[in-house]
Amino acid sequence: MSVLTKINILQQPTSDAWIEQAIANLDIILLDHSHCERKAASGALNFMFRYPSYRELVHKLTAIASEELEHFAQVNQWLDRRGIPLAPLNAPPYGSVLKSHVRRNEPERLLDMLLVSSLIEARSHERLGLLAQHCPDPELAAFYRGLMASEARHYGIYWVLADTYCDRAQVKPRLAELAAVESEVLSTLYPEPRIHS
Ligand SMILES: [Fe+2]
Ligand SMILES: [Fe+2]
């Protein structure tokens, strides 16, 4: 079974070019991964600041925020192990392009933010799976395999929250629009290796 058939919210699977680029630059991928996990924790917290009275959302995203921070700490241990210093990295256009499609007014904003988060988690799940499959270091591959399962849960939770708080008739068509944007932005490989290049 291909990865894509398991992740049915993504419109296009990751290219072989990305896999080659990532495997040839695992140190940069690990550093970028650290940034991704920190941003994922912060994204979950931001939802709680903006929608503090949405009980289900607060409850589920509290768990996600702490898991992402735990992933952040684990990736940072890998950085230490491989002697990679924590350093800033310029972000690929992926996140900013997706955010530029988030509508500014409620209730559309919440729907778009939840769906964008779900797509990012789904792509992370797919790519960590590819890293697990192709990484030449068996221990690092096992680490990626472990994280992959959490990211799969996360994209499901964001999707369920969209279905809980937003107009159900709008969720699927909007997901299809944003998923098209998400696949389009990845159709040109970013020249520098990134988790979402
Ligand atoms: Fe994570
Ligand atoms: Fe996640």
JSON list of C-alpha atoms and ligand atoms in Angstrom, two decimals:
[
{"chain": "A", "resi": 1, "resn": "MET", "atom": "CA", "xyz": [0.00, 0.00, 0.00]},
{"chain": "A", "resi": 2, "resn": "SER", "atom": "CA", "xyz": [1.46, 3.36, -0.97]},
{"chain": "A", "resi": 3, "resn": "VAL", "atom": "CA", "xyz": [1.67, 6.15, 1.57]},
{"chain": "A", "resi": 4, "resn": "LEU", "atom": "CA", "xyz": [-0.82, 8.22, -0.43]},
{"chain": "A", "resi": 5, "resn": "THR", "atom": "CA", "xyz": [-3.59, 5.67, -0.17]},
{"chain": "A", "resi": 6, "resn": "LYS", "atom": "CA", "xyz": [-3.30, 5.89, 3.61]},
{"chain": "A", "resi": 7, "resn": "ILE", "atom": "CA", "xyz": [-3.35, 9.69, 3.64]},
{"chain": "A", "resi": 8, "resn": "ASN", "atom": "CA", "xyz": [-6.42, 10.45, 1.65]},
{"chain": "A", "resi": 9, "resn": "ILE", "atom": "CA", "xyz": [-6.57, 14.15, 2.45]},
{"chain": "A", "resi": 10, "resn": "LEU", "atom": "CA", "xyz": [-3.38, 14.87, 0.46]},
{"chain": "A", "resi": 11, "resn": "GLN", "atom": "CA", "xyz": [-3.96, 15.40, -3.24]},
{"chain": "A", "resi": 12, "resn": "GLN", "atom": "CA", "xyz": [-0.45, 14.55, -4.48]},
{"chain": "A", "resi": 13, "resn": "PRO", "atom": "CA", "xyz": [2.18, 12.25, -3.00]},
{"chain": "A", "resi": 14, "resn": "THR", "atom": "CA", "xyz": [5.70, 13.45, -2.23]},
{"chain": "A", "resi": 15, "resn": "SER", "atom": "CA", "xyz": [8.09, 13.27, -5.19]},
{"chain": "A", "resi": 16, "resn": "ASP", "atom": "CA", "xyz": [11.15, 11.02, -5.38]},
{"chain": "A", "resi": 17, "resn": "ALA", "atom": "CA", "xyz": [13.19, 14.22, -5.81]},
{"chain": "A", "resi": 18, "resn": "TRP", "atom": "CA", "xyz": [12.26, 15.28, -2.26]},
{"chain": "A", "resi": 19, "resn": "ILE", "atom": "CA", "xyz": [13.24, 11.87, -0.85]},
{"chain": "A", "resi": 20, "resn": "GLU", "atom": "CA", "xyz": [16.64, 12.07, -2.56]},
{"chain": "A", "resi": 21, "resn": "GLN", "atom": "CA", "xyz": [17.21, 15.64, -1.40]},
{"chain": "A", "resi": 22, "resn": "ALA", "atom": "CA", "xyz": [16.21, 14.80, 2.19]},
{"chain": "A", "resi": 23, "resn": "ILE", "atom": "CA", "xyz": [18.26, 11.61, 2.51]},
{"chain": "A", "resi": 24, "resn": "ALA", "atom": "CA", "xyz": [21.34, 13.39, 1.10]},
{"chain": "A", "resi": 25, "resn": "ASN", "atom": "CA", "xyz": [20.95, 16.16, 3.72]},
{"chain": "A", "resi": 26, "resn": "LEU", "atom": "CA", "xyz": [19.76, 14.44, 6.88]},
{"chain": "A", "resi": 27, "resn": "ASP", "atom": "CA", "xyz": [21.52, 16.88, 9.23]},
{"chain": "A", "resi": 28, "resn": "ILE", "atom": "CA", "xyz": [19.66, 19.87, 7.77]},
{"chain": "A", "resi": 29, "resn": "ILE", "atom": "CA", "xyz": [16.42, 17.87, 7.74]},
{"chain": "A", "resi": 30, "resn": "LEU", "atom": "CA", "xyz": [16.89, 17.14, 11.45]},
{"chain": "A", "resi": 31, "resn": "LEU", "atom": "CA", "xyz": [17.52, 20.81, 12.21]},
{"chain": "A", "resi": 32, "resn": "ASP", "atom": "CA", "xyz": [14.48, 21.86, 10.18]},
{"chain": "A", "resi": 33, "resn": "HIS", "atom": "CA", "xyz": [12.46, 19.15, 11.89]},
{"chain": "A", "resi": 34, "resn": "SER", "atom": "CA", "xyz": [13.31, 20.71, 15.24]},
{"chain": "A", "resi": 35, "resn": "HIS", "atom": "CA", "xyz": [11.91, 24.02, 14.01]},
{"chain": "A", "resi": 36, "resn": "CYS", "atom": "CA", "xyz": [8.78, 22.23, 12.71]},
{"chain": "A", "resi": 37, "resn": "GLU", "atom": "CA", "xyz": [8.05, 20.58, 16.05]},
{"chain": "A", "resi": 38, "resn": "ARG", "atom": "CA", "xyz": [8.44, 23.88, 17.92]},
{"chain": "A", "resi": 39, "resn": "LYS", "atom": "CA", "xyz": [6.12, 25.59, 15.42]},
{"chain": "A", "resi": 40, "resn": "ALA", "atom": "CA", "xyz": [3.60, 22.75, 15.76]},
{"chain": "A", "resi": 41, "resn": "ALA", "atom": "CA", "xyz": [3.52, 23.21, 19.55]},
{"chain": "A", "resi": 42, "resn": "SER", "atom": "CA", "xyz": [3.13, 26.95, 19.16]},
{"chain": "A", "resi": 43, "resn": "GLY", "atom": "CA", "xyz": [0.37, 26.51, 16.56]},
{"chain": "A", "resi": 44, "resn": "ALA", "atom": "CA", "xyz": [-1.64, 24.33, 18.95]},
{"chain": "A", "resi": 45, "resn": "LEU", "atom": "CA", "xyz": [-1.18, 26.91, 21.74]},
{"chain": "A", "resi": 46, "resn": "ASN", "atom": "CA", "xyz": [-2.27, 29.73, 19.43]},
{"chain": "A", "resi": 47, "resn": "PHE", "atom": "CA", "xyz": [-5.61, 28.02, 18.86]},
{"chain": "A", "resi": 48, "resn": "MET", "atom": "CA", "xyz": [-6.12, 27.91, 22.63]},
{"chain": "A", "resi": 49, "resn": "PHE", "atom": "CA", "xyz": [-5.38, 31.62, 22.97]},
{"chain": "A", "resi": 50, "resn": "ARG", "atom": "CA", "xyz": [-7.80, 32.51, 20.20]},
{"chain": "A", "resi": 51, "resn": "TYR", "atom": "CA", "xyz": [-10.63, 30.12, 21.16]},
{"chain": "A", "resi": 52, "resn": "PRO", "atom": "CA", "xyz": [-10.23, 29.74, 24.96]},
{"chain": "A", "resi": 53, "resn": "SER", "atom": "CA", "xyz": [-13.86, 28.75, 25.59]},
{"chain": "A", "resi": 54, "resn": "TYR", "atom": "CA", "xyz": [-14.03, 25.94, 23.00]},
{"chain": "A", "resi": 55, "resn": "ARG", "atom": "CA", "xyz": [-13.75, 23.09, 25.47]},
{"chain": "A", "resi": 56, "resn": "GLU", "atom": "CA", "xyz": [-13.18, 20.21, 23.04]},
{"chain": "A", "resi": 57, "resn": "LEU", "atom": "CA", "xyz": [-10.61, 22.22, 21.08]},
{"chain": "A", "resi": 58, "resn": "VAL", "atom": "CA", "xyz": [-8.73, 23.29, 24.23]},
{"chain": "A", "resi": 59, "resn": "HIS", "atom": "CA", "xyz": [-8.77, 19.74, 25.59]},
{"chain": "A", "resi": 60, "resn": "LYS", "atom": "CA", "xyz": [-7.48, 18.09, 22.39]},
{"chain": "A", "resi": 61, "resn": "LEU", "atom": "CA", "xyz": [-4.94, 20.78, 21.55]},
{"chain": "A", "resi": 62, "resn": "THR", "atom": "CA", "xyz": [-3.49, 20.77, 25.07]},
{"chain": "A", "resi": 63, "resn": "ALA", "atom": "CA", "xyz": [-2.51, 17.17, 24.41]},
{"chain": "A", "resi": 64, "resn": "ILE", "atom": "CA", "xyz": [-1.13, 18.00, 20.95]},
{"chain": "A", "resi": 65, "resn": "ALA", "atom": "CA", "xyz": [0.89, 20.98, 22.21]},
{"chain": "A", "resi": 66, "resn": "SER", "atom": "CA", "xyz": [2.58, 18.90, 24.88]},
{"chain": "A", "resi": 67, "resn": "GLU", "atom": "CA", "xyz": [3.26, 16.03, 22.45]},
{"chain": "A", "resi": 68, "resn": "GLU", "atom": "CA", "xyz": [4.82, 18.42, 19.93]},
{"chain": "A", "resi": 69, "resn": "LEU", "atom": "CA", "xyz": [7.05, 19.87, 22.65]},
{"chain": "A", "resi": 70, "resn": "GLU", "atom": "CA", "xyz": [8.06, 16.33, 23.56]},
{"chain": "A", "resi": 71, "resn": "HIS", "atom": "CA", "xyz": [8.91, 15.69, 19.88]},
{"chain": "A", "resi": 72, "resn": "PHE", "atom": "CA", "xyz": [10.88, 18.95, 19.87]},
{"chain": "A", "resi": 73, "resn": "ALA", "atom": "CA", "xyz": [12.96, 17.71, 22.82]},
{"chain": "A", "resi": 74, "resn": "GLN", "atom": "CA", "xyz": [13.50, 14.33, 21.15]},
{"chain": "A", "resi": 75, "resn": "VAL", "atom": "CA", "xyz": [14.62, 15.84, 17.85]},
{"chain": "A", "resi": 76, "resn": "ASN", "atom": "CA", "xyz": [16.96, 18.12, 19.77]},
{"chain": "A", "resi": 77, "resn": "GLN", "atom": "CA", "xyz": [18.53, 15.05, 21.39]},
{"chain": "A", "resi": 78, "resn": "TRP", "atom": "CA", "xyz": [19.24, 13.77, 17.89]},
{"chain": "A", "resi": 79, "resn": "LEU", "atom": "CA", "xyz": [20.83, 17.10, 17.02]},
{"chain": "A", "resi": 80, "resn": "ASP", "atom": "CA", "xyz": [23.08, 16.81, 20.09]},
{"chain": "A", "resi": 81, "resn": "ARG", "atom": "CA", "xyz": [23.96, 13.23, 19.22]},
{"chain": "A", "resi": 82, "resn": "ARG", "atom": "CA", "xyz": [25.04, 14.21, 15.73]},
{"chain": "A", "resi": 83, "resn": "GLY", "atom": "CA", "xyz": [26.78, 17.39, 16.87]},
{"chain": "A", "resi": 84, "resn": "ILE", "atom": "CA", "xyz": [24.39, 19.68, 14.99]},
{"chain": "A", "resi": 85, "resn": "PRO", "atom": "CA", "xyz": [24.03, 23.07, 16.72]},
{"chain": "A", "resi": 86, "resn": "LEU", "atom": "CA", "xyz": [20.58, 24.64, 17.07]},
{"chain": "A", "resi": 87, "resn": "ALA", "atom": "CA", "xyz": [20.53, 27.42, 14.51]},
{"chain": "A", "resi": 88, "resn": "PRO", "atom": "CA", "xyz": [17.98, 29.46, 12.61]},
{"chain": "A", "resi": 89, "resn": "LEU", "atom": "CA", "xyz": [16.99, 28.26, 9.13]},
{"chain": "A", "resi": 90, "resn": "ASN", "atom": "CA", "xyz": [15.07, 30.21, 6.55]},
{"chain": "A", "resi": 91, "resn": "ALA", "atom": "CA", "xyz": [11.61, 28.74, 6.11]},
{"chain": "A", "resi": 92, "resn": "PRO", "atom": "CA", "xyz": [10.43, 27.38, 2.75]},
{"chain": "A", "resi": 93, "resn": "PRO", "atom": "CA", "xyz": [7.34, 29.10, 1.28]},
{"chain": "A", "resi": 94, "resn": "TYR", "atom": "CA", "xyz": [5.07, 26.21, 2.37]},
{"chain": "A", "resi": 95, "resn": "GLY", "atom": "CA", "xyz": [3.69, 27.63, 5.64]},
{"chain": "A", "resi": 96, "resn": "SER", "atom": "CA", "xyz": [3.32, 31.21, 4.49]},
{"chain": "A", "resi": 97, "resn": "VAL", "atom": "CA", "xyz": [1.57, 30.22, 1.24]},
{"chain": "A", "resi": 98, "resn": "LEU", "atom": "CA", "xyz": [-0.89, 28.06, 3.16]},
{"chain": "A", "resi": 99, "resn": "LYS", "atom": "CA", "xyz": [-1.51, 30.81, 5.71]},
{"chain": "A", "resi": 100, "resn": "SER", "atom": "CA", "xyz": [-2.09, 33.35, 2.94]},
{"chain": "A", "resi": 101, "resn": "HIS", "atom": "CA", "xyz": [-5.17, 31.27, 1.98]},
{"chain": "A", "resi": 102, "resn": "VAL", "atom": "CA", "xyz": [-6.69, 31.48, 5.47]},
{"chain": "A", "resi": 103, "resn": "ARG", "atom": "CA", "xyz": [-9.70, 33.83, 5.34]},
{"chain": "A", "resi": 104, "resn": "ARG", "atom": "CA", "xyz": [-9.60, 36.63, 7.87]},
{"chain": "A", "resi": 105, "resn": "ASN", "atom": "CA", "xyz": [-13.14, 36.64, 9.25]},
{"chain": "A", "resi": 106, "resn": "GLU", "atom": "CA", "xyz": [-14.87, 34.15, 11.51]},
{"chain": "A", "resi": 107, "resn": "PRO", "atom": "CA", "xyz": [-16.19, 31.54, 11.24]},
{"chain": "A", "resi": 108, "resn": "GLU", "atom": "CA", "xyz": [-14.18, 31.00, 8.03]},
{"chain": "A", "resi": 109, "resn": "ARG", "atom": "CA", "xyz": [-10.89, 31.68, 9.77]},
{"chain": "A", "resi": 110, "resn": "LEU", "atom": "CA", "xyz": [-11.29, 28.84, 12.26]},
{"chain": "A", "resi": 111, "resn": "LEU", "atom": "CA", "xyz": [-12.27, 26.40, 9.52]},
{"chain": "A", "resi": 112, "resn": "ASP", "atom": "CA", "xyz": [-9.31, 27.35, 7.35]},
{"chain": "A", "resi": 113, "resn": "MET", "atom": "CA", "xyz": [-6.80, 27.28, 10.21]},
{"chain": "A", "resi": 114, "resn": "LEU", "atom": "CA", "xyz": [-7.98, 23.82, 11.33]},
{"chain": "A", "resi": 115, "resn": "LEU", "atom": "CA", "xyz": [-7.83, 22.46, 7.78]},
{"chain": "A", "resi": 116, "resn": "VAL", "atom": "CA", "xyz": [-4.41, 23.97, 7.08]},
{"chain": "A", "resi": 117, "resn": "SER", "atom": "CA", "xyz": [-3.16, 22.44, 10.35]},
{"chain": "A", "resi": 118, "resn": "SER", "atom": "CA", "xyz": [-4.63, 19.11, 9.36]},
{"chain": "A", "resi": 119, "resn": "LEU", "atom": "CA", "xyz": [-2.90, 19.23, 5.96]},
{"chain": "A", "resi": 120, "resn": "ILE", "atom": "CA", "xyz": [0.46, 20.18, 7.48]},
{"chain": "A", "resi": 121, "resn": "GLU", "atom": "CA", "xyz": [0.19, 17.29, 9.96]},
{"chain": "A", "resi": 122, "resn": "ALA", "atom": "CA", "xyz": [-0.82, 14.89, 7.17]},
{"chain": "A", "resi": 123, "resn": "ARG", "atom": "CA", "xyz": [2.16, 15.94, 5.06]},
{"chain": "A", "resi": 124, "resn": "SER", "atom": "CA", "xyz": [4.48, 15.60, 8.07]},
{"chain": "A", "resi": 125, "resn": "HIS", "atom": "CA", "xyz": [3.09, 12.13, 8.67]},
{"chain": "A", "resi": 126, "resn": "GLU", "atom": "CA", "xyz": [3.70, 11.16, 5.03]},
{"chain": "A", "resi": 127, "resn": "ARG", "atom": "CA", "xyz": [7.23, 12.57, 4.98]},
{"chain": "A", "resi": 128, "resn": "LEU", "atom": "CA", "xyz": [8.31, 11.11, 8.33]},
{"chain": "A", "resi": 129, "resn": "GLY", "atom": "CA", "xyz": [7.09, 7.78, 6.91]},
{"chain": "A", "resi": 130, "resn": "LEU", "atom": "CA", "xyz": [9.28, 8.27, 3.84]},
{"chain": "A", "resi": 131, "resn": "LEU", "atom": "CA", "xyz": [12.25, 9.17, 6.03]},
{"chain": "A", "resi": 132, "resn": "ALA", "atom": "CA", "xyz": [11.61, 6.05, 8.13]},
{"chain": "A", "resi": 133, "resn": "GLN", "atom": "CA", "xyz": [11.58, 3.99, 4.94]},
{"chain": "A", "resi": 134, "resn": "HIS", "atom": "CA", "xyz": [14.67, 5.46, 3.26]},
{"chain": "A", "resi": 135, "resn": "CYS", "atom": "CA", "xyz": [16.92, 6.62, 6.12]},
{"chain": "A", "resi": 136, "resn": "PRO", "atom": "CA", "xyz": [20.17, 4.58, 6.11]},
{"chain": "A", "resi": 137, "resn": "ASP", "atom": "CA", "xyz": [20.59, 4.85, 9.92]},
{"chain": "A", "resi": 138, "resn": "PRO", "atom": "CA", "xyz": [18.32, 2.18, 11.45]},
{"chain": "A", "resi": 139, "resn": "GLU", "atom": "CA", "xyz": [18.03, 3.96, 14.81]},
{"chain": "A", "resi": 140, "resn": "LEU", "atom": "CA", "xyz": [17.05, 7.24, 13.22]},
{"chain": "A", "resi": 141, "resn": "ALA", "atom": "CA", "xyz": [14.63, 5.38, 10.95]},
{"chain": "A", "resi": 142, "resn": "ALA", "atom": "CA", "xyz": [13.00, 3.85, 14.04]},
{"chain": "A", "resi": 143, "resn": "PHE", "atom": "CA", "xyz": [12.70, 7.32, 15.58]},
{"chain": "A", "resi": 144, "resn": "TYR", "atom": "CA", "xyz": [10.92, 8.60, 12.46]},
{"chain": "A", "resi": 145, "resn": "ARG", "atom": "CA", "xyz": [8.61, 5.59, 12.50]},
{"chain": "A", "resi": 146, "resn": "GLY", "atom": "CA", "xyz": [7.64, 6.37, 16.09]},
{"chain": "A", "resi": 147, "resn": "LEU", "atom": "CA", "xyz": [6.81, 10.00, 15.36]},
{"chain": "A", "resi": 148, "resn": "MET", "atom": "CA", "xyz": [4.85, 9.17, 12.24]},
{"chain": "A", "resi": 149, "resn": "ALA", "atom": "CA", "xyz": [2.05, 7.57, 14.24]},
{"chain": "A", "resi": 150, "resn": "SER", "atom": "CA", "xyz": [1.57, 10.72, 16.35]},
{"chain": "A", "resi": 151, "resn": "GLU", "atom": "CA", "xyz": [1.40, 12.97, 13.31]},
{"chain": "A", "resi": 152, "resn": "ALA", "atom": "CA", "xyz": [-1.30, 10.72, 11.83]},
{"chain": "A", "resi": 153, "resn": "ARG", "atom": "CA", "xyz": [-3.33, 11.14, 15.01]},
{"chain": "A", "resi": 154, "resn": "HIS", "atom": "CA", "xyz": [-2.79, 14.88, 14.91]},
{"chain": "A", "resi": 155, "resn": "TYR", "atom": "CA", "xyz": [-4.12, 15.38, 11.41]},
{"chain": "A", "resi": 156, "resn": "GLY", "atom": "CA", "xyz": [-7.18, 13.35, 12.37]},
{"chain": "A", "resi": 157, "resn": "ILE", "atom": "CA", "xyz": [-7.78, 15.52, 15.45]},
{"chain": "A", "resi": 158, "resn": "TYR", "atom": "CA", "xyz": [-7.61, 18.80, 13.47]},
{"chain": "A", "resi": 159, "resn": "TRP", "atom": "CA", "xyz": [-10.00, 17.33, 10.93]},
{"chain": "A", "resi": 160, "resn": "VAL", "atom": "CA", "xyz": [-12.46, 16.20, 13.64]},
{"chain": "A", "resi": 161, "resn": "LEU", "atom": "CA", "xyz": [-12.29, 19.67, 15.25]},
{"chain": "A", "resi": 162, "resn": "ALA", "atom": "CA", "xyz": [-13.15, 21.24, 11.89]},
{"chain": "A", "resi": 163, "resn": "ASP", "atom": "CA", "xyz": [-16.10, 18.89, 11.64]},
{"chain": "A", "resi": 164, "resn": "THR", "atom": "CA", "xyz": [-17.11, 19.70, 15.25]},
{"chain": "A", "resi": 165, "resn": "TYR", "atom": "CA", "xyz": [-16.98, 23.49, 15.13]},
{"chain": "A", "resi": 166, "resn": "CYS", "atom": "CA", "xyz": [-17.62, 24.35, 11.49]},
{"chain": "A", "resi": 167, "resn": "ASP", "atom": "CA", "xyz": [-20.45, 24.01, 9.03]},
{"chain": "A", "resi": 168, "resn": "ARG", "atom": "CA", "xyz": [-20.18, 20.43, 7.83]},
{"chain": "A", "resi": 169, "resn": "ALA", "atom": "CA", "xyz": [-21.32, 21.34, 4.32]},
{"chain": "A", "resi": 170, "resn": "GLN", "atom": "CA", "xyz": [-18.29, 23.63, 3.99]},
{"chain": "A", "resi": 171, "resn": "VAL", "atom": "CA", "xyz": [-15.62, 21.37, 5.46]},
{"chain": "A", "resi": 172, "resn": "LYS", "atom": "CA", "xyz": [-15.11, 18.97, 2.54]},
{"chain": "A", "resi": 173, "resn": "PRO", "atom": "CA", "xyz": [-15.16, 21.47, -0.33]},
{"chain": "A", "resi": 174, "resn": "ARG", "atom": "CA", "xyz": [-12.85, 23.83, 1.54]},
{"chain": "A", "resi": 175, "resn": "LEU", "atom": "CA", "xyz": [-10.49, 20.97, 2.37]},
{"chain": "A", "resi": 176, "resn": "ALA", "atom": "CA", "xyz": [-10.32, 20.12, -1.33]},
{"chain": "A", "resi": 177, "resn": "GLU", "atom": "CA", "xyz": [-9.41, 23.73, -2.19]},
{"chain": "A", "resi": 178, "resn": "LEU", "atom": "CA", "xyz": [-6.72, 23.98, 0.47]},
{"chain": "A", "resi": 179, "resn": "ALA", "atom": "CA", "xyz": [-5.36, 20.52, -0.34]},
{"chain": "A", "resi": 180, "resn": "ALA", "atom": "CA", "xyz": [-4.92, 21.66, -3.96]},
{"chain": "A", "resi": 181, "resn": "VAL", "atom": "CA", "xyz": [-2.91, 24.67, -2.74]},
{"chain": "A", "resi": 182, "resn": "GLU", "atom": "CA", "xyz": [-0.87, 22.42, -0.46]},
{"chain": "A", "resi": 183, "resn": "SER", "atom": "CA", "xyz": [0.09, 20.03, -3.26]},
{"chain": "A", "resi": 184, "resn": "GLU", "atom": "CA", "xyz": [0.73, 22.89, -5.68]},
{"chain": "A", "resi": 185, "resn": "VAL", "atom": "CA", "xyz": [3.21, 24.63, -3.36]},
{"chain": "A", "resi": 186, "resn": "LEU", "atom": "CA", "xyz": [5.19, 21.37, -3.05]},
{"chain": "A", "resi": 187, "resn": "SER", "atom": "CA", "xyz": [5.18, 20.72, -6.81]},
{"chain": "A", "resi": 188, "resn": "THR", "atom": "CA", "xyz": [8.34, 22.83, -7.18]},
{"chain": "A", "resi": 189, "resn": "LEU", "atom": "CA", "xyz": [11.09, 21.46, -4.95]},
{"chain": "A", "resi": 190, "resn": "TYR", "atom": "CA", "xyz": [12.53, 24.18, -2.69]},
{"chain": "A", "resi": 191, "resn": "PRO", "atom": "CA", "xyz": [16.27, 24.30, -3.44]},
{"chain": "A", "resi": 192, "resn": "GLU", "atom": "CA", "xyz": [17.23, 23.88, 0.22]},
{"chain": "A", "resi": 193, "resn": "PRO", "atom": "CA", "xyz": [16.35, 20.65, 2.01]},
{"chain": "A", "resi": 194, "resn": "ARG", "atom": "CA", "xyz": [13.41, 21.09, 4.36]},
{"chain": "A", "resi": 195, "resn": "ILE", "atom": "CA", "xyz": [10.69, 18.84, 5.82]},
{"chain": "A", "resi": 196, "resn": "HIS", "atom": "CA", "xyz": [8.19, 20.83, 3.73]},
{"chain": "A", "resi": 197, "resn": "SER", "atom": "CA", "xyz": [10.37, 21.72, 0.74]},
{"chain": "B", "resi": 1, "resn": "FE", "atom": "FE", "xyz": [5.23, 16.39, 16.07]},
{"chain": "B", "resi": 2, "resn": "FE", "atom": "FE", "xyz": [2.01, 16.92, 14.90]}
]
